[in-house]
Amino acid sequence: NGKGQIILESEKHLTNRQKKALETKEKLFKSAISLFAEKGFDNVTVDEIVARAGTSKGAFYIYFKNKHQVVVKQFQEIDNHYIKTQNNLQGYKTASEKLLALVRAQLNFALKKMGLEVIRTVYQSQLDKGGEKAIINPKRPLYRIVKEIIEEGQKHGEFRVDISSQDLTRMVTRAMRANFFDWAVHDGKYDFIDEGYKLLSELIVRGLQK
């Protein structure tokens, strides 16, 4: 895919040592995420993570300050997907269509690439007072992309203008988070994609339209 090609191009200029470092970081990341999914975020220790990755504890702290930083990296991967999705939105004519295409891509990625336990772990980690609140960081690509779509809709008379694009963006992204959280609370016992799409299309996007 396009993302993989970009990574390969950048890695052409890396030394063997740098490539090895990237491999170690990825092993630690995947080991941590799998353990979080199996045991729950709070029940996993750094010792367990490095044992599964086959690395040292010192290596872990070279790449991550703490367990929360692993989750932040997960958000970076999600945001990379949003950026890739944005590049595919130009084929849609209206802002509503673009926003719903983003929602559909978001739901599919979360279900197929993350799954219930990883989503549960992500939200659990964000409730910790000492962790970085990556999920609500307004500088995330998700917020920028949603805001750009809303501003496009306002500019062309498709979306309401009595509420600022910033406030509408906040509302939309809150609804997105609510959708993830509710599915996790219900232990994934309903159709995440269909129900999530229905929530965002019937209530949120319709609420944006004039």
Short mmCIF file of C-alpha atoms in Angstrom, two decimals, residues 40-191:
data_model
loop_
_atom_site.label_atom_id
_atom_site.label_comp_id
_atom_site.label_asym_id
_atom_site.label_seq_id
_atom_site.Cartn_x
_atom_site.Cartn_y
_atom_site.Cartn_z
CA GLY A 40 -5.99 -5.46 30.52
CA PHE A 41 -3.81 -2.35 30.52
CA ASP A 42 -3.45 -2.05 34.30
CA ASN A 43 -2.49 -5.71 34.72
CA VAL A 44 0.52 -5.69 32.39
CA THR A 45 4.02 -4.84 33.59
CA VAL A 46 6.99 -3.62 31.60
CA ASP A 47 8.80 -6.82 32.60
CA GLU A 48 6.12 -8.86 30.85
CA ILE A 49 6.31 -6.70 27.74
CA VAL A 50 10.07 -7.05 27.35
CA ALA A 51 9.91 -10.77 28.08
CA ARG A 52 7.44 -11.33 25.25
CA ALA A 53 9.43 -9.07 22.92
CA GLY A 54 12.67 -10.80 23.80
CA THR A 55 14.40 -7.53 24.68
CA SER A 56 15.71 -5.84 27.81
CA LYS A 57 13.93 -3.46 30.15
CA GLY A 58 16.51 -0.84 29.26
CA ALA A 59 15.53 -1.17 25.60
CA PHE A 60 11.89 -0.48 26.46
CA TYR A 61 12.74 2.82 28.15
CA ILE A 62 14.82 3.92 25.18
CA TYR A 63 11.67 4.01 23.06
CA PHE A 64 8.84 4.51 25.57
CA LYS A 65 8.71 6.56 28.77
CA ASN A 66 5.99 4.30 30.15
CA LYS A 67 3.09 2.04 29.12
CA HIS A 68 0.99 5.03 28.15
CA GLN A 69 3.48 5.94 25.46
CA VAL A 70 2.75 2.61 23.79
CA VAL A 71 -0.89 3.64 23.50
CA VAL A 72 0.16 7.01 22.09
CA LYS A 73 1.99 5.14 19.34
CA GLN A 74 -1.23 3.24 18.66
CA PHE A 75 -2.95 6.58 18.11
CA GLN A 76 -0.18 7.60 15.72
CA GLU A 77 -0.94 4.52 13.63
CA ILE A 78 -4.64 5.35 13.66
CA ASP A 79 -3.89 8.93 12.62
CA ASN A 80 -1.73 7.69 9.74
CA HIS A 81 -4.80 5.81 8.54
CA TYR A 82 -6.90 8.99 8.73
CA ILE A 83 -4.34 10.85 6.63
CA LYS A 84 -4.39 8.08 4.04
CA THR A 85 -8.20 8.12 4.06
CA GLN A 86 -8.27 11.89 3.50
CA ASN A 87 -6.32 11.41 0.28
CA ASN A 88 -9.16 9.20 -0.98
CA LEU A 89 -11.98 11.63 -0.18
CA GLN A 90 -11.58 13.84 -3.23
CA GLY A 91 -13.84 11.60 -5.29
CA TYR A 92 -16.84 12.54 -3.14
CA LYS A 93 -18.81 15.60 -4.20
CA THR A 94 -20.36 16.83 -0.96
CA ALA A 95 -19.01 17.45 2.52
CA SER A 96 -21.62 15.05 3.92
CA GLU A 97 -20.37 12.29 1.64
CA LYS A 98 -16.78 12.97 2.63
CA LEU A 99 -17.57 12.92 6.33
CA LEU A 100 -19.53 9.66 6.04
CA ALA A 101 -16.71 8.08 4.00
CA LEU A 102 -14.31 9.06 6.79
CA VAL A 103 -16.67 7.51 9.35
CA ARG A 104 -16.92 4.29 7.38
CA ALA A 105 -13.13 4.09 7.03
CA GLN A 106 -12.73 4.79 10.75
CA LEU A 107 -15.14 2.03 11.77
CA ASN A 108 -13.64 -0.55 9.42
CA PHE A 109 -10.09 0.20 10.55
CA ALA A 110 -11.05 0.00 14.22
CA LEU A 111 -12.85 -3.31 13.81
CA LYS A 112 -10.38 -5.06 11.50
CA LYS A 113 -7.02 -3.62 12.60
CA MET A 114 -7.67 -3.01 16.30
CA GLY A 115 -10.56 -5.09 17.57
CA LEU A 116 -12.59 -4.94 20.76
CA GLU A 117 -9.83 -5.65 23.28
CA VAL A 118 -7.41 -3.10 21.84
CA ILE A 119 -10.16 -0.47 21.73
CA ARG A 120 -11.03 -1.29 25.33
CA THR A 121 -7.36 -0.95 26.29
CA VAL A 122 -7.02 2.39 24.52
CA TYR A 123 -9.98 3.85 26.38
CA GLN A 124 -8.89 2.36 29.69
CA SER A 125 -5.46 3.95 29.34
CA GLN A 126 -6.99 7.34 28.59
CA LEU A 127 -8.87 7.31 31.89
CA ASP A 128 -5.60 7.13 33.85
CA LYS A 129 -4.83 10.53 35.38
CA GLY A 130 -1.12 10.16 34.76
CA GLY A 131 -1.36 9.28 31.08
CA GLU A 132 -1.14 11.44 27.99
CA LYS A 133 -4.64 12.22 26.69
CA ALA A 134 -3.84 11.44 23.07
CA ILE A 135 -7.45 10.67 22.25
CA ILE A 136 -8.59 14.28 22.80
CA ASN A 137 -5.49 16.05 21.47
CA PRO A 138 -6.91 18.77 19.15
CA LYS A 139 -3.72 18.61 17.06
CA ARG A 140 -4.51 15.05 15.93
CA PRO A 141 -5.08 14.64 12.16
CA LEU A 142 -8.62 13.43 12.86
CA TYR A 143 -9.62 16.81 14.26
CA ARG A 144 -8.00 18.69 11.39
CA ILE A 145 -9.65 16.50 8.76
CA VAL A 146 -13.12 16.72 10.31
CA LYS A 147 -12.78 20.51 10.69
CA GLU A 148 -11.74 20.93 7.05
CA ILE A 149 -14.74 18.89 5.89
CA ILE A 150 -17.11 20.92 8.08
CA GLU A 151 -15.66 24.21 6.87
CA GLU A 152 -16.07 23.05 3.27
CA GLY A 153 -19.70 22.22 3.99
CA GLN A 154 -20.28 25.61 5.59
CA LYS A 155 -18.61 27.43 2.71
CA HIS A 156 -20.86 25.78 0.13
CA GLY A 157 -24.06 26.25 2.11
CA GLU A 158 -24.43 22.58 2.94
CA PHE A 159 -23.78 22.74 6.70
CA ARG A 160 -25.20 25.06 9.31
CA VAL A 161 -23.20 28.18 10.20
CA ASP A 162 -24.92 29.18 13.43
CA ILE A 163 -22.32 27.07 15.27
CA SER A 164 -18.61 27.52 14.61
CA SER A 165 -16.63 24.88 12.74
CA GLN A 166 -14.51 24.40 15.84
CA ASP A 167 -17.53 23.63 18.02
CA LEU A 168 -19.06 21.37 15.37
CA THR A 169 -15.77 19.49 15.09
CA ARG A 170 -15.77 18.97 18.83
CA MET A 171 -19.32 17.60 18.71
CA VAL A 172 -18.61 15.22 15.83
CA THR A 173 -15.44 13.80 17.37
CA ARG A 174 -17.20 13.38 20.72
CA ALA A 175 -19.89 11.35 18.95
CA MET A 176 -17.16 9.24 17.34
CA ARG A 177 -15.59 8.52 20.74
CA ALA A 178 -19.00 7.75 22.22
CA ASN A 179 -19.56 5.18 19.50
CA PHE A 180 -16.29 3.39 20.33
CA PHE A 181 -16.90 3.55 24.07
CA ASP A 182 -20.47 2.25 23.86
CA TRP A 183 -19.43 -0.72 21.74
CA ALA A 184 -16.71 -1.58 24.25
CA VAL A 185 -19.16 -1.28 27.16
CA HIS A 186 -21.50 -3.70 25.39
CA ASP A 187 -18.60 -6.15 24.92
CA GLY A 188 -18.91 -5.88 21.15
CA LYS A 189 -22.34 -7.54 21.15
CA TYR A 190 -23.82 -5.49 18.34
CA ASP A 191 -22.77 -4.69 14.77
#
